[in-house]
Amino acid sequence: MKNIIAFLIVVVSFISCETKKDSKALPLNGTWRLISAETTEKDSTFSTFNPKTKMIKIINDTHFAFFNHDLNNGKDSSAVFFGGGGKYTLKDSIYTENLEFFNNRQWENGKFEFTVKIKNDTLTQKGIEKVEKLGIDRTITEKYVREK
């Protein structure tokens, strides 16, 4: 009987350690596909989501990257491809991207702060995009679904 109790204690301890380890993992980690995007400039709000493109964001423990391309394989005038990435920080629900790489080099070294929320498999990020040298100062809201 003592052996069974000792065995159960070991099993419960192992399971609780695994649960703790999993709960420390960043909930942002993974690959996310953009499903909607909205921009507010001054008093105007409009959709910036393009259903003719596909955008994903990949997030690991320290870095993020995003890629967007047209769905026509670049074979006509609607050809689009852009990508970027860098390091990020996450404190509570404040997610800050430090854009180190981007095909439009004028955006590089930008710091963009967002409030993030995750509900089920949906990530929503909202924050300000400001690039003074390009005259950009707008609020964006993006929704992503976790790719499986």
PDB file of N, CA and C in Angstrom, residues 64-127:
ATOM      1  N   PHE A  64       9.718  37.661 -33.823  1.00  0.00           N
ATOM      2  CA  PHE A  64       8.530  37.558 -34.663  1.00  0.00           C
ATOM      3  C   PHE A  64       8.970  37.779 -36.108  1.00  0.00           C
ATOM      4  N   ALA A  65       8.187  37.266 -37.024  1.00  0.00           N
ATOM      5  CA  ALA A  65       8.403  37.524 -38.454  1.00  0.00           C
ATOM      6  C   ALA A  65       7.038  37.507 -39.121  1.00  0.00           C
ATOM      7  N   PHE A  66       6.890  38.309 -40.163  1.00  0.00           N
ATOM      8  CA  PHE A  66       5.640  38.294 -40.920  1.00  0.00           C
ATOM      9  C   PHE A  66       5.952  38.286 -42.408  1.00  0.00           C
ATOM     10  N   PHE A  67       5.059  37.646 -43.143  1.00  0.00           N
ATOM     11  CA  PHE A  67       5.206  37.515 -44.586  1.00  0.00           C
ATOM     12  C   PHE A  67       3.837  37.685 -45.218  1.00  0.00           C
ATOM     13  N   ASN A  68       3.786  38.420 -46.309  1.00  0.00           N
ATOM     14  CA  ASN A  68       2.527  38.642 -47.013  1.00  0.00           C
ATOM     15  C   ASN A  68       2.801  38.506 -48.508  1.00  0.00           C
ATOM     16  N   HIS A  69       1.957  37.746 -49.183  1.00  0.00           N
ATOM     17  CA  HIS A  69       2.105  37.616 -50.640  1.00  0.00           C
ATOM     18  C   HIS A  69       0.750  37.437 -51.294  1.00  0.00           C
ATOM     19  N   ASP A  70       0.722  37.757 -52.585  1.00  0.00           N
ATOM     20  CA  ASP A  70      -0.518  37.613 -53.342  1.00  0.00           C
ATOM     21  C   ASP A  70      -0.819  36.131 -53.564  1.00  0.00           C
ATOM     22  N   LEU A  71      -2.067  35.853 -53.887  1.00  0.00           N
ATOM     23  CA  LEU A  71      -2.509  34.474 -54.101  1.00  0.00           C
ATOM     24  C   LEU A  71      -2.422  34.051 -55.565  1.00  0.00           C
ATOM     25  N   ASN A  72      -1.893  34.939 -56.434  1.00  0.00           N
ATOM     26  CA  ASN A  72      -1.760  34.628 -57.862  1.00  0.00           C
ATOM     27  C   ASN A  72      -0.344  34.196 -58.223  1.00  0.00           C
ATOM     28  N   ASN A  73       0.443  33.857 -57.238  1.00  0.00           N
ATOM     29  CA  ASN A  73       1.828  33.428 -57.459  1.00  0.00           C
ATOM     30  C   ASN A  73       2.657  34.467 -58.202  1.00  0.00           C
ATOM     31  N   GLY A  74       2.346  35.737 -57.994  1.00  0.00           N
ATOM     32  CA  GLY A  74       3.131  36.811 -58.590  1.00  0.00           C
ATOM     33  C   GLY A  74       3.065  36.888 -60.095  1.00  0.00           C
ATOM     34  N   LYS A  75       1.994  36.358 -60.687  1.00  0.00           N
ATOM     35  CA  LYS A  75       1.932  36.238 -62.155  1.00  0.00           C
ATOM     36  C   LYS A  75       1.217  37.377 -62.867  1.00  0.00           C
ATOM     37  N   ASP A  76       0.776  38.380 -62.146  1.00  0.00           N
ATOM     38  CA  ASP A  76       0.133  39.507 -62.830  1.00  0.00           C
ATOM     39  C   ASP A  76       0.485  40.800 -62.106  1.00  0.00           C
ATOM     40  N   SER A  77      -0.196  41.876 -62.456  1.00  0.00           N
ATOM     41  CA  SER A  77       0.134  43.192 -61.894  1.00  0.00           C
ATOM     42  C   SER A  77      -0.209  43.309 -60.407  1.00  0.00           C
ATOM     43  N   SER A  78      -0.941  42.341 -59.875  1.00  0.00           N
ATOM     44  CA  SER A  78      -1.278  42.382 -58.449  1.00  0.00           C
ATOM     45  C   SER A  78      -0.209  41.699 -57.591  1.00  0.00           C
ATOM     46  N   ALA A  79       0.943  41.384 -58.182  1.00  0.00           N
ATOM     47  CA  ALA A  79       2.006  40.700 -57.452  1.00  0.00           C
ATOM     48  C   ALA A  79       2.432  41.518 -56.230  1.00  0.00           C
ATOM     49  N   VAL A  80       2.449  40.847 -55.098  1.00  0.00           N
ATOM     50  CA  VAL A  80       2.814  41.478 -53.834  1.00  0.00           C
ATOM     51  C   VAL A  80       3.664  40.507 -53.036  1.00  0.00           C
ATOM     52  N   PHE A  81       4.716  41.013 -52.439  1.00  0.00           N
ATOM     53  CA  PHE A  81       5.428  40.251 -51.416  1.00  0.00           C
ATOM     54  C   PHE A  81       6.119  41.248 -50.506  1.00  0.00           C
ATOM     55  N   PHE A  82       5.904  41.081 -49.217  1.00  0.00           N
ATOM     56  CA  PHE A  82       6.708  41.825 -48.255  1.00  0.00           C
ATOM     57  C   PHE A  82       6.848  40.993 -47.004  1.00  0.00           C
ATOM     58  N   GLY A  83       7.885  41.283 -46.278  1.00  0.00           N
ATOM     59  CA  GLY A  83       8.142  40.560 -45.046  1.00  0.00           C
ATOM     60  C   GLY A  83       9.040  41.371 -44.145  1.00  0.00           C
ATOM     61  N   GLY A  84       8.984  41.016 -42.876  1.00  0.00           N
ATOM     62  CA  GLY A  84       9.815  41.697 -41.898  1.00  0.00           C
ATOM     63  C   GLY A  84       9.849  40.915 -40.611  1.00  0.00           C
ATOM     64  N   GLY A  85      10.624  41.417 -39.666  1.00  0.00           N
ATOM     65  CA  GLY A  85      10.690  40.755 -38.380  1.00  0.00           C
ATOM     66  C   GLY A  85      11.703  41.403 -37.467  1.00  0.00           C
ATOM     67  N   GLY A  86      11.824  40.814 -36.298  1.00  0.00           N
ATOM     68  CA  GLY A  86      12.764  41.309 -35.303  1.00  0.00           C
ATOM     69  C   GLY A  86      12.450  40.711 -33.949  1.00  0.00           C
ATOM     70  N   LYS A  87      12.959  41.352 -32.929  1.00  0.00           N
ATOM     71  CA  LYS A  87      12.700  40.913 -31.550  1.00  0.00           C
ATOM     72  C   LYS A  87      11.431  41.576 -31.041  1.00  0.00           C
ATOM     73  N   TYR A  88      10.863  40.969 -29.991  1.00  0.00           N
ATOM     74  CA  TYR A  88       9.695  41.564 -29.365  1.00  0.00           C
ATOM     75  C   TYR A  88       9.786  41.375 -27.861  1.00  0.00           C
ATOM     76  N   THR A  89       8.983  42.141 -27.136  1.00  0.00           N
ATOM     77  CA  THR A  89       8.817  41.938 -25.704  1.00  0.00           C
ATOM     78  C   THR A  89       7.327  41.797 -25.429  1.00  0.00           C
ATOM     79  N   LEU A  90       7.016  41.103 -24.353  1.00  0.00           N
ATOM     80  CA  LEU A  90       5.633  40.938 -23.919  1.00  0.00           C
ATOM     81  C   LEU A  90       5.596  41.119 -22.411  1.00  0.00           C
ATOM     82  N   LYS A  91       4.863  42.115 -21.959  1.00  0.00           N
ATOM     83  CA  LYS A  91       4.673  42.343 -20.532  1.00  0.00           C
ATOM     84  C   LYS A  91       3.178  42.472 -20.308  1.00  0.00           C
ATOM     85  N   ASP A  92       2.637  41.488 -19.606  1.00  0.00           N
ATOM     86  CA  ASP A  92       1.194  41.387 -19.437  1.00  0.00           C
ATOM     87  C   ASP A  92       0.561  41.329 -20.823  1.00  0.00           C
ATOM     88  N   SER A  93      -0.263  42.297 -21.186  1.00  0.00           N
ATOM     89  CA  SER A  93      -0.883  42.260 -22.520  1.00  0.00           C
ATOM     90  C   SER A  93      -0.249  43.271 -23.476  1.00  0.00           C
ATOM     91  N   ILE A  94       0.888  43.840 -23.094  1.00  0.00           N
ATOM     92  CA  ILE A  94       1.577  44.812 -23.950  1.00  0.00           C
ATOM     93  C   ILE A  94       2.672  44.100 -24.734  1.00  0.00           C
ATOM     94  N   TYR A  95       2.459  44.022 -26.026  1.00  0.00           N
ATOM     95  CA  TYR A  95       3.349  43.348 -26.972  1.00  0.00           C
ATOM     96  C   TYR A  95       4.034  44.437 -27.785  1.00  0.00           C
ATOM     97  N   THR A  96       5.367  44.487 -27.732  1.00  0.00           N
ATOM     98  CA  THR A  96       6.117  45.531 -28.430  1.00  0.00           C
ATOM     99  C   THR A  96       7.045  44.899 -29.454  1.00  0.00           C
ATOM    100  N   GLU A  97       6.835  45.237 -30.709  1.00  0.00           N
ATOM    101  CA  GLU A  97       7.683  44.742 -31.785  1.00  0.00           C
ATOM    102  C   GLU A  97       8.794  45.748 -32.058  1.00  0.00           C
ATOM    103  N   ASN A  98      10.013  45.244 -32.169  1.00  0.00           N
ATOM    104  CA  ASN A  98      11.162  46.039 -32.588  1.00  0.00           C
ATOM    105  C   ASN A  98      11.514  45.568 -33.992  1.00  0.00           C
ATOM    106  N   LEU A  99      11.065  46.310 -34.973  1.00  0.00           N
ATOM    107  CA  LEU A  99      11.188  45.902 -36.369  1.00  0.00           C
ATOM    108  C   LEU A  99      12.627  46.101 -36.844  1.00  0.00           C
ATOM    109  N   GLU A 100      13.371  45.010 -36.932  1.00  0.00           N
ATOM    110  CA  GLU A 100      14.782  45.056 -37.319  1.00  0.00           C
ATOM    111  C   GLU A 100      14.978  44.840 -38.816  1.00  0.00           C
ATOM    112  N   PHE A 101      14.060  44.120 -39.438  1.00  0.00           N
ATOM    113  CA  PHE A 101      14.167  43.773 -40.858  1.00  0.00           C
ATOM    114  C   PHE A 101      12.842  44.063 -41.541  1.00  0.00           C
ATOM    115  N   PHE A 102      12.895  44.709 -42.698  1.00  0.00           N
ATOM    116  CA  PHE A 102      11.679  44.941 -43.477  1.00  0.00           C
ATOM    117  C   PHE A 102      12.105  45.321 -44.878  1.00  0.00           C
ATOM    118  N   ASN A 103      11.348  44.871 -45.878  1.00  0.00           N
ATOM    119  CA  ASN A 103      11.747  45.188 -47.247  1.00  0.00           C
ATOM    120  C   ASN A 103      11.646  46.687 -47.541  1.00  0.00           C
ATOM    121  N   ASN A 104      10.784  47.432 -46.855  1.00  0.00           N
ATOM    122  CA  ASN A 104      10.778  48.886 -46.946  1.00  0.00           C
ATOM    123  C   ASN A 104      11.671  49.383 -45.809  1.00  0.00           C
ATOM    124  N   ARG A 105      12.923  49.647 -46.118  1.00  0.00           N
ATOM    125  CA  ARG A 105      13.954  49.897 -45.113  1.00  0.00           C
ATOM    126  C   ARG A 105      13.655  51.106 -44.228  1.00  0.00           C
ATOM    127  N   GLN A 106      12.788  52.017 -44.671  1.00  0.00           N
ATOM    128  CA  GLN A 106      12.468  53.189 -43.855  1.00  0.00           C
ATOM    129  C   GLN A 106      11.683  52.829 -42.591  1.00  0.00           C
ATOM    130  N   TRP A 107      11.103  51.636 -42.546  1.00  0.00           N
ATOM    131  CA  TRP A 107      10.391  51.169 -41.363  1.00  0.00           C
ATOM    132  C   TRP A 107      11.326  50.529 -40.343  1.00  0.00           C
ATOM    133  N   GLU A 108      12.513  50.133 -40.790  1.00  0.00           N
ATOM    134  CA  GLU A 108      13.435  49.420 -39.895  1.00  0.00           C
ATOM    135  C   GLU A 108      13.805  50.271 -38.676  1.00  0.00           C
ATOM    136  N   ASN A 109      14.036  49.565 -37.584  1.00  0.00           N
ATOM    137  CA  ASN A 109      14.360  50.153 -36.279  1.00  0.00           C
ATOM    138  C   ASN A 109      13.162  50.835 -35.630  1.00  0.00           C
ATOM    139  N   GLY A 110      11.974  50.614 -36.188  1.00  0.00           N
ATOM    140  CA  GLY A 110      10.764  51.140 -35.582  1.00  0.00           C
ATOM    141  C   GLY A 110      10.347  50.276 -34.399  1.00  0.00           C
ATOM    142  N   LYS A 111       9.722  50.912 -33.440  1.00  0.00           N
ATOM    143  CA  LYS A 111       9.212  50.224 -32.254  1.00  0.00           C
ATOM    144  C   LYS A 111       7.702  50.442 -32.232  1.00  0.00           C
ATOM    145  N   PHE A 112       6.961  49.342 -32.209  1.00  0.00           N
ATOM    146  CA  PHE A 112       5.506  49.416 -32.314  1.00  0.00           C
ATOM    147  C   PHE A 112       4.878  48.675 -31.138  1.00  0.00           C
ATOM    148  N   GLU A 113       4.074  49.377 -30.377  1.00  0.00           N
ATOM    149  CA  GLU A 113       3.477  48.812 -29.159  1.00  0.00           C
ATOM    150  C   GLU A 113       2.002  48.503 -29.393  1.00  0.00           C
ATOM    151  N   PHE A 114       1.620  47.292 -28.999  1.00  0.00           N
ATOM    152  CA  PHE A 114       0.249  46.829 -29.183  1.00  0.00           C
ATOM    153  C   PHE A 114      -0.290  46.239 -27.885  1.00  0.00           C
ATOM    154  N   THR A 115      -1.584  46.313 -27.740  1.00  0.00           N
ATOM    155  CA  THR A 115      -2.270  45.532 -26.712  1.00  0.00           C
ATOM    156  C   THR A 115      -2.746  44.270 -27.408  1.00  0.00           C
ATOM    157  N   VAL A 116      -2.448  43.117 -26.818  1.00  0.00           N
ATOM    158  CA  VAL A 116      -2.844  41.854 -27.437  1.00  0.00           C
ATOM    159  C   VAL A 116      -3.828  41.113 -26.538  1.00  0.00           C
ATOM    160  N   LYS A 117      -4.725  40.401 -27.189  1.00  0.00           N
ATOM    161  CA  LYS A 117      -5.696  39.544 -26.503  1.00  0.00           C
ATOM    162  C   LYS A 117      -5.765  38.247 -27.281  1.00  0.00           C
ATOM    163  N   ILE A 118      -5.846  37.154 -26.562  1.00  0.00           N
ATOM    164  CA  ILE A 118      -6.041  35.857 -27.208  1.00  0.00           C
ATOM    165  C   ILE A 118      -7.305  35.247 -26.638  1.00  0.00           C
ATOM    166  N   LYS A 119      -8.197  34.885 -27.545  1.00  0.00           N
ATOM    167  CA  LYS A 119      -9.420  34.188 -27.150  1.00  0.00           C
ATOM    168  C   LYS A 119      -9.545  32.980 -28.057  1.00  0.00           C
ATOM    169  N   ASN A 120      -9.512  31.805 -27.458  1.00  0.00           N
ATOM    170  CA  ASN A 120      -9.495  30.557 -28.202  1.00  0.00           C
ATOM    171  C   ASN A 120      -8.301  30.574 -29.156  1.00  0.00           C
ATOM    172  N   ASP A 121      -8.531  30.466 -30.450  1.00  0.00           N
ATOM    173  CA  ASP A 121      -7.442  30.473 -31.429  1.00  0.00           C
ATOM    174  C   ASP A 121      -7.341  31.796 -32.181  1.00  0.00           C
ATOM    175  N   THR A 122      -7.857  32.874 -31.586  1.00  0.00           N
ATOM    176  CA  THR A 122      -7.822  34.173 -32.235  1.00  0.00           C
ATOM    177  C   THR A 122      -6.961  35.152 -31.437  1.00  0.00           C
ATOM    178  N   LEU A 123      -6.033  35.782 -32.127  1.00  0.00           N
ATOM    179  CA  LEU A 123      -5.160  36.795 -31.551  1.00  0.00           C
ATOM    180  C   LEU A 123      -5.586  38.147 -32.119  1.00  0.00           C
ATOM    181  N   THR A 124      -5.856  39.101 -31.235  1.00  0.00           N
ATOM    182  CA  THR A 124      -6.177  40.467 -31.657  1.00  0.00           C
ATOM    183  C   THR A 124      -5.084  41.381 -31.137  1.00  0.00           C
ATOM    184  N   GLN A 125      -4.536  42.206 -32.019  1.00  0.00           N
ATOM    185  CA  GLN A 125      -3.547  43.188 -31.590  1.00  0.00           C
ATOM    186  C   GLN A 125      -3.980  44.560 -32.074  1.00  0.00           C
ATOM    187  N   LYS A 126      -3.875  45.533 -31.161  1.00  0.00           N
ATOM    188  CA  LYS A 126      -4.288  46.899 -31.477  1.00  0.00           C
ATOM    189  C   LYS A 126      -3.233  47.851 -30.942  1.00  0.00           C
ATOM    190  N   GLY A 127      -2.832  48.788 -31.786  1.00  0.00           N
ATOM    191  CA  GLY A 127      -1.835  49.744 -31.344  1.00  0.00           C
ATOM    192  C   GLY A 127      -1.570  50.805 -32.396  1.00  0.00           C
TER     193      GLY A 127
END
